[in-house]
CSV table of C-alpha atoms in Angstrom, one decimal:
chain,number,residue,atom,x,y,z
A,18,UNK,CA,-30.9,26.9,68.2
A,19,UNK,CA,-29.0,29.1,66.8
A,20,UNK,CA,-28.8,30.2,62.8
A,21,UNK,CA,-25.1,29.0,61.8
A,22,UNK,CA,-26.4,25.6,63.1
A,23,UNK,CA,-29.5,25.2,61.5
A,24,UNK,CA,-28.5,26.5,58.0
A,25,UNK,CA,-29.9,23.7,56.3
A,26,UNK,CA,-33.5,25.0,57.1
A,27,UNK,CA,-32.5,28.7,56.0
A,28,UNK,CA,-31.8,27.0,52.5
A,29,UNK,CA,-34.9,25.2,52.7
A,30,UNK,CA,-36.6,28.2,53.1
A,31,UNK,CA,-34.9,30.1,50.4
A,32,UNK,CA,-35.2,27.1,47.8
A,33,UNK,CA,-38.4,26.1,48.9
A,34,UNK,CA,-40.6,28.9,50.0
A,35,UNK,CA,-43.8,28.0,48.8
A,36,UNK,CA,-43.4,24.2,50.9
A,37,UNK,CA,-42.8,26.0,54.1
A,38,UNK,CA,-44.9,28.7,53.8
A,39,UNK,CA,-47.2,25.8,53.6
A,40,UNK,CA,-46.5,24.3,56.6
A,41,UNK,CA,-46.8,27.6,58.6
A,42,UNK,CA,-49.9,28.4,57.1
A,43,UNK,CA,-51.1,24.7,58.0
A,44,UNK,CA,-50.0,25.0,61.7
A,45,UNK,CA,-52.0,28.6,62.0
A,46,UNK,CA,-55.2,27.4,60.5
A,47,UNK,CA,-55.0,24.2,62.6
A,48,UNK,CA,-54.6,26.6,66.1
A,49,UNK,CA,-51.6,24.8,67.3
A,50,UNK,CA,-49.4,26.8,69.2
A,51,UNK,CA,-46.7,28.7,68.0
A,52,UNK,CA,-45.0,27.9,70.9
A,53,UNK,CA,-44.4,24.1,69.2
A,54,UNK,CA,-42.7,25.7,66.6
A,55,UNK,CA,-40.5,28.0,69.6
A,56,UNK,CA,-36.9,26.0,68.2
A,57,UNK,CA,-37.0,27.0,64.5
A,58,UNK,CA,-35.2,30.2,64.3
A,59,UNK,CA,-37.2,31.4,61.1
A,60,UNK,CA,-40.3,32.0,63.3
A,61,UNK,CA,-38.8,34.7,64.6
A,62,UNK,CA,-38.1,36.7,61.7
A,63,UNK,CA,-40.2,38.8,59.6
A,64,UNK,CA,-42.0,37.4,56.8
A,65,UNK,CA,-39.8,39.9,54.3
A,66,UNK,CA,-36.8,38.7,55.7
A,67,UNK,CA,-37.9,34.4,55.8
A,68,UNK,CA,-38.4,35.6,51.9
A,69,UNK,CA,-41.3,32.8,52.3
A,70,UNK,CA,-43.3,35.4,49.6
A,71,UNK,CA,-40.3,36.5,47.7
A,72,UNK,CA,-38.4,33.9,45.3
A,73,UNK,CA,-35.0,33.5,45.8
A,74,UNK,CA,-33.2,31.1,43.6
A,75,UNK,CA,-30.3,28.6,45.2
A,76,UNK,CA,-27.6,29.1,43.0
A,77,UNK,CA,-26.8,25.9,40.8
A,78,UNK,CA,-22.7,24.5,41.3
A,79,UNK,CA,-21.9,24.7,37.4
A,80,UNK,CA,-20.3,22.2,35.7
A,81,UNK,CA,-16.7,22.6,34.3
A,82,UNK,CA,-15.8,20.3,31.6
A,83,UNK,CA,-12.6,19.6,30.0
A,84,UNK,CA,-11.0,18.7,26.5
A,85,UNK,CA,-8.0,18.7,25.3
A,86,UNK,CA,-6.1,17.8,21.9
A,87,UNK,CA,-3.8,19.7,19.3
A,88,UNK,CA,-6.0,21.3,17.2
A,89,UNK,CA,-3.9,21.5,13.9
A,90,UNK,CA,-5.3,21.9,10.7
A,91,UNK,CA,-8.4,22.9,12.6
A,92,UNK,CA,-11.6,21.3,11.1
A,93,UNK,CA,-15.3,21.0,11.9
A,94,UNK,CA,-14.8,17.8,13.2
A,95,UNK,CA,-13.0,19.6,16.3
A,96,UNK,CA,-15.3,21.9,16.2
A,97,UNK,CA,-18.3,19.3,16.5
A,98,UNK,CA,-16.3,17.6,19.4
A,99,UNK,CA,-15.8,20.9,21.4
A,100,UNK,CA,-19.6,21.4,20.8
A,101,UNK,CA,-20.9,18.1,22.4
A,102,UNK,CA,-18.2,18.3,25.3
A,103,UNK,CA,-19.3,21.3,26.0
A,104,UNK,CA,-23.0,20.4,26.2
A,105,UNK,CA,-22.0,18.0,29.0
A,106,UNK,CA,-21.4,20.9,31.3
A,107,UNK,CA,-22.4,24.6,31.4
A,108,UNK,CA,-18.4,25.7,30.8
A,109,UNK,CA,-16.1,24.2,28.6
A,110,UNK,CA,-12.2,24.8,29.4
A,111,UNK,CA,-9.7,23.5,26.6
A,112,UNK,CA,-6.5,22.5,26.6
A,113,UNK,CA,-4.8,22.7,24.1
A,114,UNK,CA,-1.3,20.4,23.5
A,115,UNK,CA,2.3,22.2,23.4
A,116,UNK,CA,4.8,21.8,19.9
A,117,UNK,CA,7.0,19.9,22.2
A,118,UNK,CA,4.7,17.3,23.3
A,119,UNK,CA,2.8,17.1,19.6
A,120,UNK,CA,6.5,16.4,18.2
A,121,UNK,CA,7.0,13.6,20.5
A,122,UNK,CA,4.0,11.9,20.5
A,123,UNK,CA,2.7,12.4,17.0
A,124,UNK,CA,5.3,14.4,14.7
A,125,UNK,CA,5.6,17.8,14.1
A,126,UNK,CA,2.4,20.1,13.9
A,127,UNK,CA,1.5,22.3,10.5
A,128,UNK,CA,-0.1,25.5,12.9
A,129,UNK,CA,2.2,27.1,15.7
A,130,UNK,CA,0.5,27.0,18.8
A,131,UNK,CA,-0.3,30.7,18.3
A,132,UNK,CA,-2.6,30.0,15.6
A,133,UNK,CA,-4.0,27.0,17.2
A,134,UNK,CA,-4.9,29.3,20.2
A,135,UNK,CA,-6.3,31.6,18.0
A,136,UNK,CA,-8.8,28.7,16.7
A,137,UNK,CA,-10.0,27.0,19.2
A,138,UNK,CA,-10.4,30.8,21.6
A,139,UNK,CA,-12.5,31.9,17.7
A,140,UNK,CA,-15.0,28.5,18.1
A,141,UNK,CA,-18.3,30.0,20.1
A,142,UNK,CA,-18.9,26.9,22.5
A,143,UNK,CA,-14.9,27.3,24.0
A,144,UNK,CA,-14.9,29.6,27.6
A,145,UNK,CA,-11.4,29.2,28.5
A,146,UNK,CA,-8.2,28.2,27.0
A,147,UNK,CA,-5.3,26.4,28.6
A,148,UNK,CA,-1.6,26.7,26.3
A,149,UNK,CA,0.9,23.9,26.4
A,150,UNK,CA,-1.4,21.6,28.3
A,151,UNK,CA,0.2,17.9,28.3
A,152,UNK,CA,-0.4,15.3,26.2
A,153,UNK,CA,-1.1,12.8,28.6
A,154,UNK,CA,-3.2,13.4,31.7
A,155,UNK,CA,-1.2,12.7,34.2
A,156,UNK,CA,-1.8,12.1,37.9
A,157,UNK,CA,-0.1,15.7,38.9
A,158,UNK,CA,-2.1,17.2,35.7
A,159,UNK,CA,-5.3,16.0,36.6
A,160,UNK,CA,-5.2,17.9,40.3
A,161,UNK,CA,-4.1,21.0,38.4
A,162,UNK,CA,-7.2,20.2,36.8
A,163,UNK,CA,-9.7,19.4,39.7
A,164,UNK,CA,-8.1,21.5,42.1
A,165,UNK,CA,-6.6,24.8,40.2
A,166,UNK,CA,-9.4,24.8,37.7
A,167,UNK,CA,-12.0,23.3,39.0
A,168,UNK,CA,-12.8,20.9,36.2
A,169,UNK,CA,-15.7,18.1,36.9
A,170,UNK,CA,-14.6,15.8,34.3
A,171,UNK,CA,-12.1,15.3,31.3
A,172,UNK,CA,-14.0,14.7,27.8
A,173,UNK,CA,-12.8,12.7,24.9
A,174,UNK,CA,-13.8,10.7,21.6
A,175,UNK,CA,-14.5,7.6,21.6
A,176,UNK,CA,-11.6,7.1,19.7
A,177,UNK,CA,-8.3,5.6,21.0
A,178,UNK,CA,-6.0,7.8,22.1
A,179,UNK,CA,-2.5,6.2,22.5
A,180,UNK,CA,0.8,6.9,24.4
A,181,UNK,CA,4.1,5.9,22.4
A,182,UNK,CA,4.0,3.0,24.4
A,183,UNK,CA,0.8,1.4,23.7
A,184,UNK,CA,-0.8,2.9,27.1
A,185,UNK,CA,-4.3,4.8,26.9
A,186,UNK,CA,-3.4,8.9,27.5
A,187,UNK,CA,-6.5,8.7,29.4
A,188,UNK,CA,-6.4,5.9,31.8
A,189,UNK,CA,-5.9,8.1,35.1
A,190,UNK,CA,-9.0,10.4,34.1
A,191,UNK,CA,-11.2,6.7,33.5
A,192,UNK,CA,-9.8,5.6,37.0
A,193,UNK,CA,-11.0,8.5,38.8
A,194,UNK,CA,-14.3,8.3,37.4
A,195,UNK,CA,-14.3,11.6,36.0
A,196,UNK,CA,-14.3,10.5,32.4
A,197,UNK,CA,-17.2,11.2,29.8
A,198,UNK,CA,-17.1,10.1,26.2
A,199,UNK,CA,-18.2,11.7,23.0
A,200,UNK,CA,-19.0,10.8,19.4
A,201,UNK,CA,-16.1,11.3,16.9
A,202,UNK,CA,-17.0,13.4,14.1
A,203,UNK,CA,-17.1,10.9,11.2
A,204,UNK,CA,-15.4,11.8,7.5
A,205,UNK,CA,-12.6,14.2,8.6
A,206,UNK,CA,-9.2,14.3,10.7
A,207,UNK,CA,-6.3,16.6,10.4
A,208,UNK,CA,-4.2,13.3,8.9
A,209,UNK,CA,-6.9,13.7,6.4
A,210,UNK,CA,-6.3,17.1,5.3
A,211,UNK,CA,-2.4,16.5,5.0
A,212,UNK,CA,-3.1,13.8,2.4
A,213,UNK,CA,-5.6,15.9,0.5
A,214,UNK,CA,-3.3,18.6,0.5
A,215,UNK,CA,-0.5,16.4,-1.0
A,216,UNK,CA,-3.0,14.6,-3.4
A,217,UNK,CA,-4.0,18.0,-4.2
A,218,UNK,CA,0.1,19.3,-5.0
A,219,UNK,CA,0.3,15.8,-7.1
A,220,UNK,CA,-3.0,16.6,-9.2
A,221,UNK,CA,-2.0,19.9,-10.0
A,222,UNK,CA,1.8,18.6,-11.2
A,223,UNK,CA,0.6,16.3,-13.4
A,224,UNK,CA,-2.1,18.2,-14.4
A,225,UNK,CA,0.3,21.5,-15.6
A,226,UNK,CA,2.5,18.7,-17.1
A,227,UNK,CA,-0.3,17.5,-19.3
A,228,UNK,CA,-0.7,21.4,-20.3
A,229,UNK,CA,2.5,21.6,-21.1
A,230,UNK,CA,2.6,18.9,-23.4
A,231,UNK,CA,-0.4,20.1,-24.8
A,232,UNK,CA,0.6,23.4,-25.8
A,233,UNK,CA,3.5,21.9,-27.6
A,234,UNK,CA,1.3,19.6,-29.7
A,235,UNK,CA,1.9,16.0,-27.6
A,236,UNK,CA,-1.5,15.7,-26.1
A,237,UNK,CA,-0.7,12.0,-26.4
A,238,UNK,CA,-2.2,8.7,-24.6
A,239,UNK,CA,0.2,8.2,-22.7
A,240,UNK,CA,-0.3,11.4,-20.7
A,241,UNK,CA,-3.9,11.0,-20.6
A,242,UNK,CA,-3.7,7.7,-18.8
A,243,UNK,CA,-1.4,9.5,-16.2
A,244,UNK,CA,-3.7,12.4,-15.9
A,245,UNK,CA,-6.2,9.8,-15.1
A,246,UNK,CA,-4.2,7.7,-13.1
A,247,UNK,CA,-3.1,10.3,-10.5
A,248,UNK,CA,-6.6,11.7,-10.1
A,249,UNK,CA,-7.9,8.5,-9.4
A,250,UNK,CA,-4.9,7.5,-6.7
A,251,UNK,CA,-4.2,10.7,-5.3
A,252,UNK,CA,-8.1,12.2,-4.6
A,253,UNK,CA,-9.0,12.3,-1.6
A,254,UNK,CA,-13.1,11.9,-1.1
A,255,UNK,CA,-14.3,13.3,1.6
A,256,UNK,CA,-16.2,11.1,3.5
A,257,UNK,CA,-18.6,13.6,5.5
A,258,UNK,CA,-22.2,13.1,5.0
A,259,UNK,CA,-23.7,16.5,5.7
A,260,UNK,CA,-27.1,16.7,7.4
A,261,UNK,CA,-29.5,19.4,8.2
A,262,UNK,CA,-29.6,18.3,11.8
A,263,UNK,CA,-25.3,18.7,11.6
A,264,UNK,CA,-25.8,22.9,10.4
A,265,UNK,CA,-29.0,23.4,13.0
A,266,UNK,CA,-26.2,22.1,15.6
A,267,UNK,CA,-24.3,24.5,14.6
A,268,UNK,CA,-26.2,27.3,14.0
A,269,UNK,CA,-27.2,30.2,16.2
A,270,UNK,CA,-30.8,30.4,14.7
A,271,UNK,CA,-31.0,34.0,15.0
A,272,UNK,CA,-31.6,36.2,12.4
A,273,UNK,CA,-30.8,40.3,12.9
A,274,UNK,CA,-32.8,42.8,14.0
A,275,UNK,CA,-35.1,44.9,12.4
A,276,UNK,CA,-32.0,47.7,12.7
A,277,UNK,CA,-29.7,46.2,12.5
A,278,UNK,CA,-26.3,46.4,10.9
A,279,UNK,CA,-25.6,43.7,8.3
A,280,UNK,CA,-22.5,43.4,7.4
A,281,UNK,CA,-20.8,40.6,4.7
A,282,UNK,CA,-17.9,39.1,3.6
A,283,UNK,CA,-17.6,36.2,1.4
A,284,UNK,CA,-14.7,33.9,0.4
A,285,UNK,CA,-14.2,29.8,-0.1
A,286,UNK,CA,-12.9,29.5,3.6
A,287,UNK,CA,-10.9,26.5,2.5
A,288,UNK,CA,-8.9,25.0,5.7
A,289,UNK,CA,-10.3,27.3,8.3
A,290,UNK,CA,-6.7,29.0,9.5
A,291,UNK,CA,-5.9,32.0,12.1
A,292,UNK,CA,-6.0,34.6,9.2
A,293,UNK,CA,-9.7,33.8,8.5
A,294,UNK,CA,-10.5,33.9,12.4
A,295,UNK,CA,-8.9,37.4,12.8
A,296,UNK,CA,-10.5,38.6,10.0
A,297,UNK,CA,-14.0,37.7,11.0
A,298,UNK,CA,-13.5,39.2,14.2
A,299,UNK,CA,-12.9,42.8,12.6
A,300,UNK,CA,-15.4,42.1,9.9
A,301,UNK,CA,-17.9,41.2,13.0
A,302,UNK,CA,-16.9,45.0,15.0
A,303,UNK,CA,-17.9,47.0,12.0
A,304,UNK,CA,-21.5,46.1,12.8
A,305,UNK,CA,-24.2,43.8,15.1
A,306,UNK,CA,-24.7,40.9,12.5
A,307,UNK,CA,-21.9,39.5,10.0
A,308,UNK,CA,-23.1,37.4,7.4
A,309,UNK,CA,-20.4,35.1,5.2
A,310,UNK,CA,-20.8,34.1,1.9
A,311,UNK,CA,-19.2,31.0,1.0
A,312,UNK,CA,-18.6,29.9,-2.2
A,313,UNK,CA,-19.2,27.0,-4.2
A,314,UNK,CA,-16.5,24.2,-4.9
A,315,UNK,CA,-16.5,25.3,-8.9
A,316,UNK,CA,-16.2,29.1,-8.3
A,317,UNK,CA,-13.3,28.3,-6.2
A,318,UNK,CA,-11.8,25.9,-8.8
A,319,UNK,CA,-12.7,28.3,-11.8
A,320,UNK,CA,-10.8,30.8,-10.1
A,321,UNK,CA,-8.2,29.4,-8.6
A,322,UNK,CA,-7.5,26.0,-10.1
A,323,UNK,CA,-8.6,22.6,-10.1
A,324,UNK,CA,-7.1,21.2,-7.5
A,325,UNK,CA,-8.7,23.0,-5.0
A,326,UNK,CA,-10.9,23.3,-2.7
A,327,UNK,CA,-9.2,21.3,-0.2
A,328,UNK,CA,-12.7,21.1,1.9
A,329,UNK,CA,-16.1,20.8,0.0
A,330,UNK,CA,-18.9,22.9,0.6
A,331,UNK,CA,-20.7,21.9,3.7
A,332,UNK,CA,-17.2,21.3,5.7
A,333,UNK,CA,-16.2,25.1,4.6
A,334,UNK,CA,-19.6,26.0,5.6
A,335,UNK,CA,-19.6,24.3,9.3
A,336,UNK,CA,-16.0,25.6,9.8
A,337,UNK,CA,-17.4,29.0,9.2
A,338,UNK,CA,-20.6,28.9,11.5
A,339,UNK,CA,-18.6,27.3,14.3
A,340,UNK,CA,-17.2,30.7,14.3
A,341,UNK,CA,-18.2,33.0,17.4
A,342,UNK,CA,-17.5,36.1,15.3
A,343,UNK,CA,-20.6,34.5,12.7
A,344,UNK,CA,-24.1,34.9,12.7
A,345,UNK,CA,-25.1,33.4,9.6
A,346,UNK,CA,-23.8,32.1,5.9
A,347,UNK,CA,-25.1,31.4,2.8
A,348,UNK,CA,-24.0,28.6,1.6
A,349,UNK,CA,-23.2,28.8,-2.2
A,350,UNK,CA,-23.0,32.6,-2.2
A,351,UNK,CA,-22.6,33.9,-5.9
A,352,UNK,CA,-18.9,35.5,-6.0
A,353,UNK,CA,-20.8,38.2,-8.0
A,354,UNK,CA,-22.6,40.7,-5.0
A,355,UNK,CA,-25.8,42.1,-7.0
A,356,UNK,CA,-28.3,44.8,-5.8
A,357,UNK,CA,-31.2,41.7,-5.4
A,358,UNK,CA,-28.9,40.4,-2.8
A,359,UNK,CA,-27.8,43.5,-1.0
A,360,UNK,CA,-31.7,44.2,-0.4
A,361,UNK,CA,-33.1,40.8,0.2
A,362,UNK,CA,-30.1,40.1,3.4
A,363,UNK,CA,-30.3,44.0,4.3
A,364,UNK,CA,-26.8,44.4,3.8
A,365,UNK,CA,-25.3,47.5,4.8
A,366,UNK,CA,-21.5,47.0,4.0
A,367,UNK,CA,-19.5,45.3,2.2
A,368,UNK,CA,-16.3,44.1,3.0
A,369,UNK,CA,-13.1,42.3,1.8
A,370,UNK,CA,-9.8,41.6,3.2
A,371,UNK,CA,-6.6,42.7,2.1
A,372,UNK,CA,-4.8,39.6,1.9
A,373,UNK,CA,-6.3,36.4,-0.3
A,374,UNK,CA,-5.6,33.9,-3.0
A,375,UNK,CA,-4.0,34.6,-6.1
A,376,UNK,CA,-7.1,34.6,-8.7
A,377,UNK,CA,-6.0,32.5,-11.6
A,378,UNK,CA,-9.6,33.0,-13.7
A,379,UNK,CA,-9.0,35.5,-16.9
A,380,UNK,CA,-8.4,39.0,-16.2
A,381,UNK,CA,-11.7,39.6,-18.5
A,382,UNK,CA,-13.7,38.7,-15.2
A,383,UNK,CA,-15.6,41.6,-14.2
A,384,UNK,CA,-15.4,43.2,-10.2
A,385,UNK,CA,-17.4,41.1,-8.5
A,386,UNK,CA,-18.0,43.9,-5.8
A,387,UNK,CA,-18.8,46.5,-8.6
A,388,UNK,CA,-22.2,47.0,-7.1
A,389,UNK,CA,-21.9,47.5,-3.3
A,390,UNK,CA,-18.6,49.9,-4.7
A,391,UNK,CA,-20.8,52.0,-7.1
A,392,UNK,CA,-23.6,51.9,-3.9
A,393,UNK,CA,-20.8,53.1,-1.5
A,394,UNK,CA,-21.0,50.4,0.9
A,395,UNK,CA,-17.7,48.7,-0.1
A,396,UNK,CA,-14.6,48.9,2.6
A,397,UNK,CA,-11.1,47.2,2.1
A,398,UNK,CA,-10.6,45.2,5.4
A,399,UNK,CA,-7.0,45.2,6.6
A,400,UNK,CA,-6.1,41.5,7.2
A,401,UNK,CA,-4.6,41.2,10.5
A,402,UNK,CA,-2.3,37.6,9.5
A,403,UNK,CA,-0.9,37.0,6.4
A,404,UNK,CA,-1.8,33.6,6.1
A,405,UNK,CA,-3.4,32.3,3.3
A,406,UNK,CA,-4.6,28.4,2.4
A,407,UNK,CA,-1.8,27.9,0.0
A,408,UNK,CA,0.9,29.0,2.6
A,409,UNK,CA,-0.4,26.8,4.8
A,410,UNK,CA,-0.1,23.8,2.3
A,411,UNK,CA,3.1,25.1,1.1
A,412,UNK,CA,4.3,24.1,5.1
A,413,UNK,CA,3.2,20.6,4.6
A,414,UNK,CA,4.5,20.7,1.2
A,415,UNK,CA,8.0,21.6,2.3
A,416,UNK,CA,8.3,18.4,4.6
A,417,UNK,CA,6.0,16.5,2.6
A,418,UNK,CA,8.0,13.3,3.4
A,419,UNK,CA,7.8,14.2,7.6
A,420,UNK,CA,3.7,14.2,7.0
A,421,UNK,CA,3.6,11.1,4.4
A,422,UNK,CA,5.3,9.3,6.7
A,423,UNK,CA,3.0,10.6,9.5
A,424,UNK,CA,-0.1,9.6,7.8
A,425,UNK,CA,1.1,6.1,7.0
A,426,UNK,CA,1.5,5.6,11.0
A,427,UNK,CA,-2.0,7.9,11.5
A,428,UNK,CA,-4.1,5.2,8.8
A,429,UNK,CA,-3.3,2.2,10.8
A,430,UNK,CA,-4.6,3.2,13.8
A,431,UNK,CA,-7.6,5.0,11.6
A,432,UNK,CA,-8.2,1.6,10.3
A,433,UNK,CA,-8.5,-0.1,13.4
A,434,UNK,CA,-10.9,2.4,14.6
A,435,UNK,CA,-13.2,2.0,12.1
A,436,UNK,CA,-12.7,-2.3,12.2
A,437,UNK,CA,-13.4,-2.3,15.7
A,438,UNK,CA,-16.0,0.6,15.5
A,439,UNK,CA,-19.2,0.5,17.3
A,440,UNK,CA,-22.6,2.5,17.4
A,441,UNK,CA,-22.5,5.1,19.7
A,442,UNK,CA,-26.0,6.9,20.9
A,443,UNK,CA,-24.0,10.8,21.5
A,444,UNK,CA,-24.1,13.5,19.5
């Protein structure tokens, strides 16, 4: 016998050493010949070379996974998804859906696909990223898939996902038996955020409209009705139910070291965009742990107005820590940084980007980074994108009647899902 042709007993030896050093063992102490075991080629070797006393671990094919979708107005309900498809394999490749094909198949996207990359690269469970991927998996698509990138099997929600014609995007993928199926992420979807945003624009219209008549003495009835009216049409609730379980998922549950270097930056985070990724990722290089205060809905809406945030609390807060630049957050982070607060997290600097919201609170308001400043652990960040949450509502804004009309498509299909919705054990 030769070695090439008996290599499936050389990888039982090196995946099983103990078993056949059994065996050997057995056949000495038993005094049969070794002349019975003349045709197995491993007798002939050293015992440092059969590794029968060494471990040698057979190396594992890993699993490649793959998702796909467009990402805009990224939100911790993508971010969830991309976490459970990627706990299906070891590697998680994303695609992620050109302008071109978003247009045709759904209407025109708020992020360019620039930003998008930049999102879904920033989210700590993605390992590779493919641009302009398709929006349907098509036959020739899915051998780039198996063949070029070695993908094992094509992930999606377990909600619909239609062609223009009525087809299912996925029905190749299902065919092949390389399908798997995740939870959807309840309470959120970018059609949500587009309507919040333009409930949001409505609010704050009728709301300076009611100021205005109010400063010139006509605080009347009839205004007060509308003021009611439009905050009780135009609201839109979120419908995510937070959960410990949710943030653990999300967490790294590490904190840092004992020398570490802390550093923090806080902000509302409200619709997670490119700038904040970019940001993050300088804020992250100035030191070996970056903690991020987020702030409360009513500091945000103190300072900046009432119609905002877009995103409560806890969705900021998951958008944040699904972050690979992030190691931690505190959620509900005073916007005043004290000296308690500086010792109890072990902060070493400060920091705070150069490009953010307008603050509409009083200009009595005292520097809320007075302390870290007067302690010399304050730095000026230079933000790498000059985006900011209101520019990217002031896109939507500016086709407002392209999204509305969008969204009343988007809700029929929403409503379906949830009339035909069943439990699903995944998550």
């Amino acid at each position: 016998m030769d070695y090439e042709s008996n290599s499936w007993i050389w990888e039982g030896v090196y995946c099983h050493p103990h078993l056949f050093g059994g065996l050997v063992l057995t056949a000495a102490l038993l005094g049969l010949s070794t002349s019975y075991f003349s045709g197995i080629p491993y007798l002939s070797y050293s015992w440092h070379d059969l590794g029968i006393f060494q471990k040698k671990k057979c190396e594992k094919k890993r699993i490649r996974v793959y998702m796909d979708g467009c990402f805009d107005l990224m939100h911790y309900g993508h971010a969830n998804a991309l976490r459970q498809a990627k706990a299906l394999g070891d590697e998680l490749v994303v695609g992620i859906v050109s302008d071109e094909e978003i247009v045709a198949n759904k209407g025109p996207p708020v992020l360019s696909m620039e930003e998008r990359l930049t999102l879904v690269s920033g989210l700590k469970w993605v390992d590779e990223v493919i641009a302009n991927a398709p929006y349907e998996i098509t036959e020739q698509f899915m051998k780039t898939l198996f063949n070029e990138h070695k993908i094992d099997y094509i992930i999606h929600g377990d909600d619909p996902c239609l062609l223009p014609d009525g087809t299912d995007a996925y029905a190749l993928a299902k065919k092949a038996g390389r399908y798997k199926q995740i939870k959807r992420t309840e309470g959120v979807s970018s059609t949500d955020i587009v309507g919040r945003i333009l409930s949001s624009v409505k609010e704050a219209k009728v709301s300076e409209n009611y100021t205005d008549a109010s400063s010139l003495g006509k605080p009347d009835s009839k205004n007060s009705i509308k003021t009611g009216e439009s905050q009780e049409k135009c609201s839109n609730i979120s419908h995510f139910l937070p959960t410990s379980r949710r943030i653990v998922q999300f967490s790294n549950g590490k904190g840092p070291g004992p020398n570490a270097r802390v550093v923090y930056i806080d902000g509302a985070f409200d619709v997670f965009h490119a700038g904040h990724v970019e940001i993050l990722k300088n804020a992250r290089q100035l030191g070996d742990f970056l903690l991020v205060g987020i702030h409360t809905d009513q500091t945000i809406s103190a300072n900046r107005g009432s119609h905002y945030p877009i995103m409560h609390l806890h969705e900021r807060s998951l958008s944040v820590l699904a972050c690979r630049f992030v190691d931690e957050v505190i959620i509900g982070a005073p916007r005043k940084i004290t000296k308690d607060m500086i010792t109890t997290f072990n902060i070493s600097l400060v920091v705070h980007g150069t490009v953010a919201e307008a603050n509409h609170s009083n200009s009595g308001e005292t520097d809320p980074y007075e302390v870290p400043k007067s302690m010399g652990i304050f730095r000026m960040l230079e933000s790498p994108m000059n985006i900011t949450t209101t520019s990217v509502a002031q896109r939507i804004i500016a086709n407002h009647e392209v999204y509305m009309k969008r969204n009343a498509k988007k809700e029929k299909s929403e409503r379906k899902y949830y009339a035909d919705k069943q439990y699903l054990l995944a998550d």
